[in-house]
């Protein structure tokens, strides 16, 4: 199970929807995607600790996606953080943070490590190219597949030796009493959950190919039906739905909605005409991405 919290789901200028910030939580690993102005305050107000964050990934350097980051780093230090913080982002992110720290005469109590991608034994976080007006990238948060052994099948065949089971799980062929056991006959692969977040983007093939088959796509849906949307490097809600359909994703969340829309019913209705499994990422709501029933 992965929890996705939409801390802020608006864009442009501060508004009641909040500026872009998405917290993805999996079994004690917290990652924040974008950090608009006011993110740390909204997290504190709603019981989401920014001190638990392991990684922060920024999609691009426009103010509404990044201006909350220096203040959050400063607060982490003032609260005595010691654990290193991993930061991903476009090429300018390192200079932006280091220059801000220098010019505000701030000394961090923890190390900030700048990385291009993240991987451990359970998850992988990688960027993908998007189509905005400046250097930009989206992110895939991906669980690694889990491999289990079909113990019941082995038991029915009279095989209970843990050494044999361990070898099969490692993908090795095993011979037992003259019979060759092939690992593919006894291994059960449970596919990991995949979430994609585009940040700001116009609809484009680079995004479609990158987010194919994900369980949840969080896509720029800034406008209802603006002819200039693509010129601005943004998408209308029908664009987001079209990307979701072409990429064969399981769920679509409309995100980065302009403050001009008090009511999002029409944006959602237009999108659902194309891709039914669409919802609006309401501010301070969350979405649970779970494994499919076997």
PDB file of C-alpha atoms in Angstrom:
ATOM      1  CA  UNK A   1       0.000   0.000   0.000  1.00  0.00           C
ATOM      2  CA  UNK A   2       1.181   3.502  -0.863  1.00  0.00           C
ATOM      3  CA  UNK A   3      -0.423   6.674   0.501  1.00  0.00           C
ATOM      4  CA  UNK A   4      -0.371   9.763  -1.698  1.00  0.00           C
ATOM      5  CA  UNK A   5      -1.176  13.040   0.086  1.00  0.00           C
ATOM      6  CA  UNK A   6      -2.058  16.068  -2.045  1.00  0.00           C
ATOM      7  CA  UNK A   7      -0.722  18.746   0.294  1.00  0.00           C
ATOM      8  CA  UNK A   8      -1.205  21.449  -2.318  1.00  0.00           C
ATOM      9  CA  UNK A   9      -2.818  20.928  -5.719  1.00  0.00           C
ATOM     10  CA  UNK A  10      -3.120  24.409  -7.238  1.00  0.00           C
ATOM     11  CA  UNK A  11      -0.583  26.375  -9.201  1.00  0.00           C
ATOM     12  CA  UNK A  12       0.695  29.811 -10.134  1.00  0.00           C
ATOM     13  CA  UNK A  13      -0.024  32.025  -7.119  1.00  0.00           C
ATOM     14  CA  UNK A  14      -0.940  31.061  -3.533  1.00  0.00           C
ATOM     15  CA  UNK A  15      -4.613  30.152  -3.326  1.00  0.00           C
ATOM     16  CA  UNK A  16      -6.969  27.996  -1.304  1.00  0.00           C
ATOM     17  CA  UNK A  17      -5.857  24.887  -3.186  1.00  0.00           C
ATOM     18  CA  UNK A  18      -2.273  25.441  -2.058  1.00  0.00           C
ATOM     19  CA  UNK A  19       0.824  25.333  -4.217  1.00  0.00           C
ATOM     20  CA  UNK A  20       2.193  22.053  -5.611  1.00  0.00           C
ATOM     21  CA  UNK A  21       3.347  19.507  -3.058  1.00  0.00           C
ATOM     22  CA  UNK A  22       2.712  15.763  -3.002  1.00  0.00           C
ATOM     23  CA  UNK A  23       3.768  13.432  -0.203  1.00  0.00           C
ATOM     24  CA  UNK A  24       4.199   9.781  -1.166  1.00  0.00           C
ATOM     25  CA  UNK A  25       4.516   7.395   1.794  1.00  0.00           C
ATOM     26  CA  UNK A  26       5.462   3.735   1.681  1.00  0.00           C
ATOM     27  CA  UNK A  27       6.308   1.750   4.839  1.00  0.00           C
ATOM     28  CA  UNK A  28       8.289   4.466   6.586  1.00  0.00           C
ATOM     29  CA  UNK A  29       9.767   6.014   3.438  1.00  0.00           C
ATOM     30  CA  UNK A  30       8.417   9.537   2.864  1.00  0.00           C
ATOM     31  CA  UNK A  31       9.168  11.393  -0.365  1.00  0.00           C
ATOM     32  CA  UNK A  32       7.966  14.898  -1.200  1.00  0.00           C
ATOM     33  CA  UNK A  33       7.439  15.902  -4.824  1.00  0.00           C
ATOM     34  CA  UNK A  34       7.664  19.677  -5.311  1.00  0.00           C
ATOM     35  CA  UNK A  35       7.600  22.133  -2.443  1.00  0.00           C
ATOM     36  CA  UNK A  36       5.577  25.247  -3.146  1.00  0.00           C
ATOM     37  CA  UNK A  37       5.386  28.192  -0.785  1.00  0.00           C
ATOM     38  CA  UNK A  38       3.569  27.278   2.434  1.00  0.00           C
ATOM     39  CA  UNK A  39       4.153  23.513   2.172  1.00  0.00           C
ATOM     40  CA  UNK A  40       5.775  23.115   5.585  1.00  0.00           C
ATOM     41  CA  UNK A  41       2.990  25.061   7.270  1.00  0.00           C
ATOM     42  CA  UNK A  42       0.266  22.983   5.599  1.00  0.00           C
ATOM     43  CA  UNK A  43       2.065  19.805   6.630  1.00  0.00           C
ATOM     44  CA  UNK A  44       2.396  20.905  10.259  1.00  0.00           C
ATOM     45  CA  UNK A  45      -1.222  22.058  10.378  1.00  0.00           C
ATOM     46  CA  UNK A  46      -2.427  18.645   9.279  1.00  0.00           C
ATOM     47  CA  UNK A  47      -0.114  16.367  11.240  1.00  0.00           C
ATOM     48  CA  UNK A  48       2.296  15.436   8.437  1.00  0.00           C
ATOM     49  CA  UNK A  49       5.850  15.653   9.715  1.00  0.00           C
ATOM     50  CA  UNK A  50       8.390  17.116   7.293  1.00  0.00           C
ATOM     51  CA  UNK A  51      11.088  15.766   9.626  1.00  0.00           C
ATOM     52  CA  UNK A  52      10.253  12.268   8.346  1.00  0.00           C
ATOM     53  CA  UNK A  53      11.078  13.152   4.772  1.00  0.00           C
ATOM     54  CA  UNK A  54      13.879  11.059   3.271  1.00  0.00           C
ATOM     55  CA  UNK A  55      13.824  12.647  -0.173  1.00  0.00           C
ATOM     56  CA  UNK A  56      12.540  15.798  -1.880  1.00  0.00           C
ATOM     57  CA  UNK A  57      12.206  15.852  -5.675  1.00  0.00           C
ATOM     58  CA  UNK A  58      11.615  19.117  -7.551  1.00  0.00           C
ATOM     59  CA  UNK A  59      10.184  19.049 -11.075  1.00  0.00           C
ATOM     60  CA  UNK A  60      11.386  22.497 -12.234  1.00  0.00           C
ATOM     61  CA  UNK A  61      12.511  25.863 -10.959  1.00  0.00           C
ATOM     62  CA  UNK A  62       9.348  27.941 -11.315  1.00  0.00           C
ATOM     63  CA  UNK A  63       8.583  29.712  -8.038  1.00  0.00           C
ATOM     64  CA  UNK A  64       5.315  27.936  -7.255  1.00  0.00           C
ATOM     65  CA  UNK A  65       7.118  24.574  -7.193  1.00  0.00           C
ATOM     66  CA  UNK A  66      10.280  25.398  -5.269  1.00  0.00           C
ATOM     67  CA  UNK A  67      10.022  28.448  -2.990  1.00  0.00           C
ATOM     68  CA  UNK A  68       8.887  26.392  -0.003  1.00  0.00           C
ATOM     69  CA  UNK A  69      12.087  24.341  -0.040  1.00  0.00           C
ATOM     70  CA  UNK A  70      14.647  26.729   1.549  1.00  0.00           C
ATOM     71  CA  UNK A  71      12.322  27.432   4.483  1.00  0.00           C
ATOM     72  CA  UNK A  72      11.632  23.753   5.029  1.00  0.00           C
ATOM     73  CA  UNK A  73      15.350  22.933   5.041  1.00  0.00           C
ATOM     74  CA  UNK A  74      15.939  25.731   7.559  1.00  0.00           C
ATOM     75  CA  UNK A  75      13.142  24.418   9.806  1.00  0.00           C
ATOM     76  CA  UNK A  76      14.522  20.868   9.639  1.00  0.00           C
ATOM     77  CA  UNK A  77      17.825  22.200  10.903  1.00  0.00           C
ATOM     78  CA  UNK A  78      16.265  24.321  13.639  1.00  0.00           C
ATOM     79  CA  UNK A  79      14.454  21.192  14.864  1.00  0.00           C
ATOM     80  CA  UNK A  80      17.809  19.409  15.061  1.00  0.00           C
ATOM     81  CA  UNK A  81      17.730  17.069  12.085  1.00  0.00           C
ATOM     82  CA  UNK A  82      20.826  14.876  11.756  1.00  0.00           C
ATOM     83  CA  UNK A  83      19.777  12.441   9.019  1.00  0.00           C
ATOM     84  CA  UNK A  84      20.948  13.360   5.497  1.00  0.00           C
ATOM     85  CA  UNK A  85      18.290  14.729   3.128  1.00  0.00           C
ATOM     86  CA  UNK A  86      18.249  13.483  -0.457  1.00  0.00           C
ATOM     87  CA  UNK A  87      17.350  16.081  -3.094  1.00  0.00           C
ATOM     88  CA  UNK A  88      16.548  15.481  -6.767  1.00  0.00           C
ATOM     89  CA  UNK A  89      15.758  18.086  -9.371  1.00  0.00           C
ATOM     90  CA  UNK A  90      16.802  19.985 -12.494  1.00  0.00           C
ATOM     91  CA  UNK A  91      20.376  21.161 -12.964  1.00  0.00           C
ATOM     92  CA  UNK A  92      19.813  24.469 -11.118  1.00  0.00           C
ATOM     93  CA  UNK A  93      18.518  22.959  -7.866  1.00  0.00           C
ATOM     94  CA  UNK A  94      21.935  22.520  -6.219  1.00  0.00           C
ATOM     95  CA  UNK A  95      23.027  26.118  -6.859  1.00  0.00           C
ATOM     96  CA  UNK A  96      19.612  27.407  -5.752  1.00  0.00           C
ATOM     97  CA  UNK A  97      19.772  25.673  -2.357  1.00  0.00           C
ATOM     98  CA  UNK A  98      23.458  26.341  -1.698  1.00  0.00           C
ATOM     99  CA  UNK A  99      23.181  29.998  -2.707  1.00  0.00           C
ATOM    100  CA  UNK A 100      20.085  30.519  -0.550  1.00  0.00           C
ATOM    101  CA  UNK A 101      21.824  28.934   2.450  1.00  0.00           C
ATOM    102  CA  UNK A 102      24.849  31.170   1.908  1.00  0.00           C
ATOM    103  CA  UNK A 103      22.898  34.408   1.402  1.00  0.00           C
ATOM    104  CA  UNK A 104      20.633  33.834   4.409  1.00  0.00           C
ATOM    105  CA  UNK A 105      23.656  33.097   6.637  1.00  0.00           C
ATOM    106  CA  UNK A 106      22.240  29.706   7.555  1.00  0.00           C
ATOM    107  CA  UNK A 107      24.230  26.678   8.675  1.00  0.00           C
ATOM    108  CA  UNK A 108      22.577  23.308   8.234  1.00  0.00           C
ATOM    109  CA  UNK A 109      22.833  20.640  10.941  1.00  0.00           C
ATOM    110  CA  UNK A 110      22.564  17.842   8.368  1.00  0.00           C
ATOM    111  CA  UNK A 111      23.979  16.870   5.000  1.00  0.00           C
ATOM    112  CA  UNK A 112      22.067  17.620   1.806  1.00  0.00           C
ATOM    113  CA  UNK A 113      22.877  15.029  -0.857  1.00  0.00           C
ATOM    114  CA  UNK A 114      22.041  15.852  -4.454  1.00  0.00           C
ATOM    115  CA  UNK A 115      21.201  12.772  -6.494  1.00  0.00           C
ATOM    116  CA  UNK A 116      19.876  12.039  -9.986  1.00  0.00           C
ATOM    117  CA  UNK A 117      17.867   8.926  -9.072  1.00  0.00           C
ATOM    118  CA  UNK A 118      17.144   6.813  -6.022  1.00  0.00           C
ATOM    119  CA  UNK A 119      17.059   3.078  -5.490  1.00  0.00           C
ATOM    120  CA  UNK A 120      17.032   0.718  -2.521  1.00  0.00           C
ATOM    121  CA  UNK A 121      15.911  -2.866  -2.001  1.00  0.00           C
ATOM    122  CA  UNK A 122      12.228  -1.903  -2.118  1.00  0.00           C
ATOM    123  CA  UNK A 123      11.688   1.160  -4.305  1.00  0.00           C
ATOM    124  CA  UNK A 124      13.045   3.132  -7.226  1.00  0.00           C
ATOM    125  CA  UNK A 125      12.521   6.847  -7.965  1.00  0.00           C
ATOM    126  CA  UNK A 126      13.573   8.060 -11.398  1.00  0.00           C
ATOM    127  CA  UNK A 127      12.954  11.231 -13.435  1.00  0.00           C
ATOM    128  CA  UNK A 128      11.464  11.377 -16.911  1.00  0.00           C
ATOM    129  CA  UNK A 129      11.388  14.266 -19.436  1.00  0.00           C
ATOM    130  CA  UNK A 130       8.339  16.532 -19.630  1.00  0.00           C
ATOM    131  CA  UNK A 131       7.326  19.359 -21.973  1.00  0.00           C
ATOM    132  CA  UNK A 132       7.285  22.672 -20.110  1.00  0.00           C
ATOM    133  CA  UNK A 133       8.700  26.120 -20.968  1.00  0.00           C
ATOM    134  CA  UNK A 134      11.928  25.586 -18.988  1.00  0.00           C
ATOM    135  CA  UNK A 135      14.007  22.552 -18.004  1.00  0.00           C
ATOM    136  CA  UNK A 136      11.556  20.172 -16.347  1.00  0.00           C
ATOM    137  CA  UNK A 137      11.111  16.568 -15.349  1.00  0.00           C
ATOM    138  CA  UNK A 138       8.468  14.321 -13.876  1.00  0.00           C
ATOM    139  CA  UNK A 139       9.047  11.378 -11.561  1.00  0.00           C
ATOM    140  CA  UNK A 140       8.163   7.704 -11.330  1.00  0.00           C
ATOM    141  CA  UNK A 141       7.851   6.306  -7.800  1.00  0.00           C
ATOM    142  CA  UNK A 142       8.055   2.565  -8.313  1.00  0.00           C
ATOM    143  CA  UNK A 143       7.936  -0.397  -5.977  1.00  0.00           C
ATOM    144  CA  UNK A 144      10.108  -3.290  -7.026  1.00  0.00           C
ATOM    145  CA  UNK A 145       8.343  -6.540  -7.842  1.00  0.00           C
ATOM    146  CA  UNK A 146       8.092  -9.015  -4.985  1.00  0.00           C
ATOM    147  CA  UNK A 147       9.023 -12.629  -5.644  1.00  0.00           C
ATOM    148  CA  UNK A 148       7.478 -15.301  -3.447  1.00  0.00           C
ATOM    149  CA  UNK A 149       7.583 -19.057  -3.565  1.00  0.00           C
ATOM    150  CA  UNK A 150       4.442 -21.153  -4.060  1.00  0.00           C
ATOM    151  CA  UNK A 151       4.904 -23.125  -0.833  1.00  0.00           C
ATOM    152  CA  UNK A 152       1.569 -24.905  -1.168  1.00  0.00           C
ATOM    153  CA  UNK A 153       2.456 -26.297  -4.584  1.00  0.00           C
ATOM    154  CA  UNK A 154       5.830 -27.490  -3.312  1.00  0.00           C
ATOM    155  CA  UNK A 155       4.222 -29.049  -0.234  1.00  0.00           C
ATOM    156  CA  UNK A 156       1.771 -30.989  -2.398  1.00  0.00           C
ATOM    157  CA  UNK A 157       4.753 -32.372  -4.272  1.00  0.00           C
ATOM    158  CA  UNK A 158       6.385 -33.374  -0.988  1.00  0.00           C
ATOM    159  CA  UNK A 159       9.096 -30.718  -1.062  1.00  0.00           C
ATOM    160  CA  UNK A 160       9.679 -28.968   2.264  1.00  0.00           C
ATOM    161  CA  UNK A 161      13.490 -28.696   2.375  1.00  0.00           C
ATOM    162  CA  UNK A 162      14.251 -25.006   2.977  1.00  0.00           C
ATOM    163  CA  UNK A 163      17.549 -25.301   1.088  1.00  0.00           C
ATOM    164  CA  UNK A 164      15.664 -26.363  -2.037  1.00  0.00           C
ATOM    165  CA  UNK A 165      13.090 -23.601  -1.551  1.00  0.00           C
ATOM    166  CA  UNK A 166      15.805 -20.974  -1.119  1.00  0.00           C
ATOM    167  CA  UNK A 167      17.554 -22.030  -4.329  1.00  0.00           C
ATOM    168  CA  UNK A 168      14.304 -21.893  -6.281  1.00  0.00           C
ATOM    169  CA  UNK A 169      13.584 -18.426  -4.917  1.00  0.00           C
ATOM    170  CA  UNK A 170      17.021 -17.336  -6.139  1.00  0.00           C
ATOM    171  CA  UNK A 171      16.027 -18.503  -9.613  1.00  0.00           C
ATOM    172  CA  UNK A 172      18.152 -21.680  -9.619  1.00  0.00           C
ATOM    173  CA  UNK A 173      17.228 -25.046 -11.115  1.00  0.00           C
ATOM    174  CA  UNK A 174      17.176 -27.802  -8.491  1.00  0.00           C
ATOM    175  CA  UNK A 175      17.233 -31.584  -8.839  1.00  0.00           C
ATOM    176  CA  UNK A 176      15.348 -33.587  -6.199  1.00  0.00           C
ATOM    177  CA  UNK A 177      15.206 -37.383  -6.385  1.00  0.00           C
ATOM    178  CA  UNK A 178      15.970 -37.303 -10.089  1.00  0.00           C
ATOM    179  CA  UNK A 179      13.331 -34.628 -10.845  1.00  0.00           C
ATOM    180  CA  UNK A 180      14.431 -31.223 -12.119  1.00  0.00           C
ATOM    181  CA  UNK A 181      12.546 -28.336 -10.525  1.00  0.00           C
ATOM    182  CA  UNK A 182      12.401 -25.121 -12.578  1.00  0.00           C
ATOM    183  CA  UNK A 183      12.059 -21.867 -10.611  1.00  0.00           C
ATOM    184  CA  UNK A 184       9.502 -20.407 -13.040  1.00  0.00           C
ATOM    185  CA  UNK A 185       7.127 -23.244 -12.094  1.00  0.00           C
ATOM    186  CA  UNK A 186       7.123 -22.295  -8.415  1.00  0.00           C
ATOM    187  CA  UNK A 187       7.686 -18.549  -8.247  1.00  0.00           C
ATOM    188  CA  UNK A 188       4.879 -16.021  -7.782  1.00  0.00           C
ATOM    189  CA  UNK A 189       5.684 -12.474  -8.918  1.00  0.00           C
ATOM    190  CA  UNK A 190       3.663  -9.663  -7.356  1.00  0.00           C
ATOM    191  CA  UNK A 191       4.073  -6.501  -9.395  1.00  0.00           C
ATOM    192  CA  UNK A 192       4.995  -3.392  -7.462  1.00  0.00           C
ATOM    193  CA  UNK A 193       2.880  -0.249  -7.464  1.00  0.00           C
ATOM    194  CA  UNK A 194       3.906   2.596  -9.802  1.00  0.00           C
ATOM    195  CA  UNK A 195       2.971   6.263  -9.429  1.00  0.00           C
ATOM    196  CA  UNK A 196       3.837   8.977 -11.954  1.00  0.00           C
ATOM    197  CA  UNK A 197       3.838  12.733 -11.341  1.00  0.00           C
ATOM    198  CA  UNK A 198       4.368  15.056 -14.292  1.00  0.00           C
ATOM    199  CA  UNK A 199       4.803  18.460 -12.680  1.00  0.00           C
ATOM    200  CA  UNK A 200       3.987  21.178 -15.229  1.00  0.00           C
ATOM    201  CA  UNK A 201       3.757  19.895 -18.788  1.00  0.00           C
ATOM    202  CA  UNK A 202       1.956  20.176 -22.063  1.00  0.00           C
ATOM    203  CA  UNK A 203       0.704  16.824 -23.380  1.00  0.00           C
ATOM    204  CA  UNK A 204       3.482  15.074 -25.278  1.00  0.00           C
ATOM    205  CA  UNK A 205       4.728  11.688 -26.417  1.00  0.00           C
ATOM    206  CA  UNK A 206       7.679  11.802 -24.016  1.00  0.00           C
ATOM    207  CA  UNK A 207       5.270  11.812 -21.096  1.00  0.00           C
ATOM    208  CA  UNK A 208       2.971   9.160 -22.581  1.00  0.00           C
ATOM    209  CA  UNK A 209       5.827   6.714 -23.115  1.00  0.00           C
ATOM    210  CA  UNK A 210       7.249   7.361 -19.632  1.00  0.00           C
ATOM    211  CA  UNK A 211       4.025   6.862 -17.635  1.00  0.00           C
ATOM    212  CA  UNK A 212       2.677   3.843 -19.505  1.00  0.00           C
ATOM    213  CA  UNK A 213       0.704   1.371 -17.341  1.00  0.00           C
ATOM    214  CA  UNK A 214       1.237   3.174 -14.018  1.00  0.00           C
ATOM    215  CA  UNK A 215      -1.281   2.636 -11.218  1.00  0.00           C
ATOM    216  CA  UNK A 216      -1.742   6.375 -10.607  1.00  0.00           C
ATOM    217  CA  UNK A 217      -0.933   9.259 -12.938  1.00  0.00           C
ATOM    218  CA  UNK A 218      -0.868  12.733 -11.396  1.00  0.00           C
ATOM    219  CA  UNK A 219      -0.962  15.037 -14.418  1.00  0.00           C
ATOM    220  CA  UNK A 220      -0.924  18.781 -15.012  1.00  0.00           C
ATOM    221  CA  UNK A 221      -4.534  19.919 -15.540  1.00  0.00           C
ATOM    222  CA  UNK A 222      -4.125  23.655 -15.180  1.00  0.00           C
ATOM    223  CA  UNK A 223      -6.957  24.749 -17.469  1.00  0.00           C
ATOM    224  CA  UNK A 224     -10.436  23.784 -18.602  1.00  0.00           C
ATOM    225  CA  UNK A 225     -10.095  24.583 -22.312  1.00  0.00           C
ATOM    226  CA  UNK A 226      -7.490  27.237 -23.061  1.00  0.00           C
ATOM    227  CA  UNK A 227      -6.090  27.464 -26.584  1.00  0.00           C
ATOM    228  CA  UNK A 228      -2.872  28.897 -25.145  1.00  0.00           C
ATOM    229  CA  UNK A 229      -2.385  26.097 -22.600  1.00  0.00           C
ATOM    230  CA  UNK A 230       0.238  24.242 -24.625  1.00  0.00           C
ATOM    231  CA  UNK A 231       2.070  27.465 -25.429  1.00  0.00           C
ATOM    232  CA  UNK A 232       2.335  28.067 -21.672  1.00  0.00           C
ATOM    233  CA  UNK A 233       3.673  24.534 -21.179  1.00  0.00           C
ATOM    234  CA  UNK A 234       0.485  23.341 -19.472  1.00  0.00           C
ATOM    235  CA  UNK A 235      -2.429  21.002 -20.135  1.00  0.00           C
ATOM    236  CA  UNK A 236      -6.209  21.245 -20.200  1.00  0.00           C
ATOM    237  CA  UNK A 237      -8.054  18.561 -18.265  1.00  0.00           C
ATOM    238  CA  UNK A 238      -8.992  16.787 -21.522  1.00  0.00           C
ATOM    239  CA  UNK A 239      -5.283  16.672 -22.403  1.00  0.00           C
ATOM    240  CA  UNK A 240      -4.520  14.907 -19.134  1.00  0.00           C
ATOM    241  CA  UNK A 241      -7.322  12.432 -19.793  1.00  0.00           C
ATOM    242  CA  UNK A 242      -6.058  11.760 -23.307  1.00  0.00           C
ATOM    243  CA  UNK A 243      -2.563  11.048 -21.977  1.00  0.00           C
ATOM    244  CA  UNK A 244      -4.050   8.675 -19.386  1.00  0.00           C
ATOM    245  CA  UNK A 245      -6.016   6.838 -22.061  1.00  0.00           C
ATOM    246  CA  UNK A 246      -3.079   6.509 -24.454  1.00  0.00           C
ATOM    247  CA  UNK A 247      -0.728   5.424 -21.669  1.00  0.00           C
ATOM    248  CA  UNK A 248      -3.188   2.814 -20.342  1.00  0.00           C
ATOM    249  CA  UNK A 249      -2.895   4.001 -16.734  1.00  0.00           C
ATOM    250  CA  UNK A 250      -5.232   2.736 -14.014  1.00  0.00           C
ATOM    251  CA  UNK A 251      -6.199   6.057 -12.353  1.00  0.00           C
ATOM    252  CA  UNK A 252      -5.784   9.735 -13.210  1.00  0.00           C
ATOM    253  CA  UNK A 253      -5.558  12.624 -10.735  1.00  0.00           C
ATOM    254  CA  UNK A 254      -6.101  16.151 -12.096  1.00  0.00           C
ATOM    255  CA  UNK A 255      -3.465  18.404 -10.518  1.00  0.00           C
ATOM    256  CA  UNK A 256      -2.043  21.970 -10.654  1.00  0.00           C
ATOM    257  CA  UNK A 257      -5.476  23.490 -11.192  1.00  0.00           C
ATOM    258  CA  UNK A 258      -5.564  27.239 -11.833  1.00  0.00           C
ATOM    259  CA  UNK A 259      -6.994  29.485  -9.116  1.00  0.00           C
ATOM    260  CA  UNK A 260      -9.488  30.849 -11.672  1.00  0.00           C
ATOM    261  CA  UNK A 261     -11.615  27.717 -11.152  1.00  0.00           C
ATOM    262  CA  UNK A 262     -13.606  27.933  -7.932  1.00  0.00           C
ATOM    263  CA  UNK A 263     -15.511  24.841  -9.011  1.00  0.00           C
ATOM    264  CA  UNK A 264     -13.786  21.912 -10.711  1.00  0.00           C
ATOM    265  CA  UNK A 265     -16.910  20.017 -11.794  1.00  0.00           C
ATOM    266  CA  UNK A 266     -16.538  20.945 -15.452  1.00  0.00           C
ATOM    267  CA  UNK A 267     -12.836  20.081 -15.572  1.00  0.00           C
ATOM    268  CA  UNK A 268     -13.645  16.659 -14.126  1.00  0.00           C
ATOM    269  CA  UNK A 269     -16.672  16.091 -16.371  1.00  0.00           C
ATOM    270  CA  UNK A 270     -14.665  16.886 -19.514  1.00  0.00           C
ATOM    271  CA  UNK A 271     -11.853  14.567 -18.472  1.00  0.00           C
ATOM    272  CA  UNK A 272     -14.189  11.688 -17.576  1.00  0.00           C
ATOM    273  CA  UNK A 273     -15.701  11.758 -21.069  1.00  0.00           C
ATOM    274  CA  UNK A 274     -12.313  10.537 -22.262  1.00  0.00           C
ATOM    275  CA  UNK A 275     -10.972   8.643 -19.239  1.00  0.00           C
ATOM    276  CA  UNK A 276     -13.592   7.501 -16.726  1.00  0.00           C
ATOM    277  CA  UNK A 277     -11.267   6.657 -13.853  1.00  0.00           C
ATOM    278  CA  UNK A 278     -10.392  10.293 -13.187  1.00  0.00           C
ATOM    279  CA  UNK A 279     -10.623  12.316  -9.978  1.00  0.00           C
ATOM    280  CA  UNK A 280      -9.622  15.800  -8.874  1.00  0.00           C
ATOM    281  CA  UNK A 281      -6.669  15.951  -6.483  1.00  0.00           C
ATOM    282  CA  UNK A 282      -8.409  18.000  -3.827  1.00  0.00           C
ATOM    283  CA  UNK A 283      -6.060  19.898  -1.486  1.00  0.00           C
ATOM    284  CA  UNK A 284      -5.166  18.046   1.724  1.00  0.00           C
ATOM    285  CA  UNK A 285      -6.873  14.881   0.490  1.00  0.00           C
ATOM    286  CA  UNK A 286      -5.125  11.553   0.088  1.00  0.00           C
ATOM    287  CA  UNK A 287      -5.376   8.566  -2.204  1.00  0.00           C
ATOM    288  CA  UNK A 288      -4.506   4.982  -1.332  1.00  0.00           C
ATOM    289  CA  UNK A 289      -2.856   2.947  -4.076  1.00  0.00           C
ATOM    290  CA  UNK A 290      -3.189  -0.713  -3.174  1.00  0.00           C
ATOM    291  CA  UNK A 291      -2.310  -4.029  -4.739  1.00  0.00           C
ATOM    292  CA  UNK A 292      -4.971  -5.566  -6.985  1.00  0.00           C
ATOM    293  CA  UNK A 293      -6.903  -8.462  -5.531  1.00  0.00           C
ATOM    294  CA  UNK A 294      -5.459 -11.778  -6.591  1.00  0.00           C
TER     295      UNK A 294
END
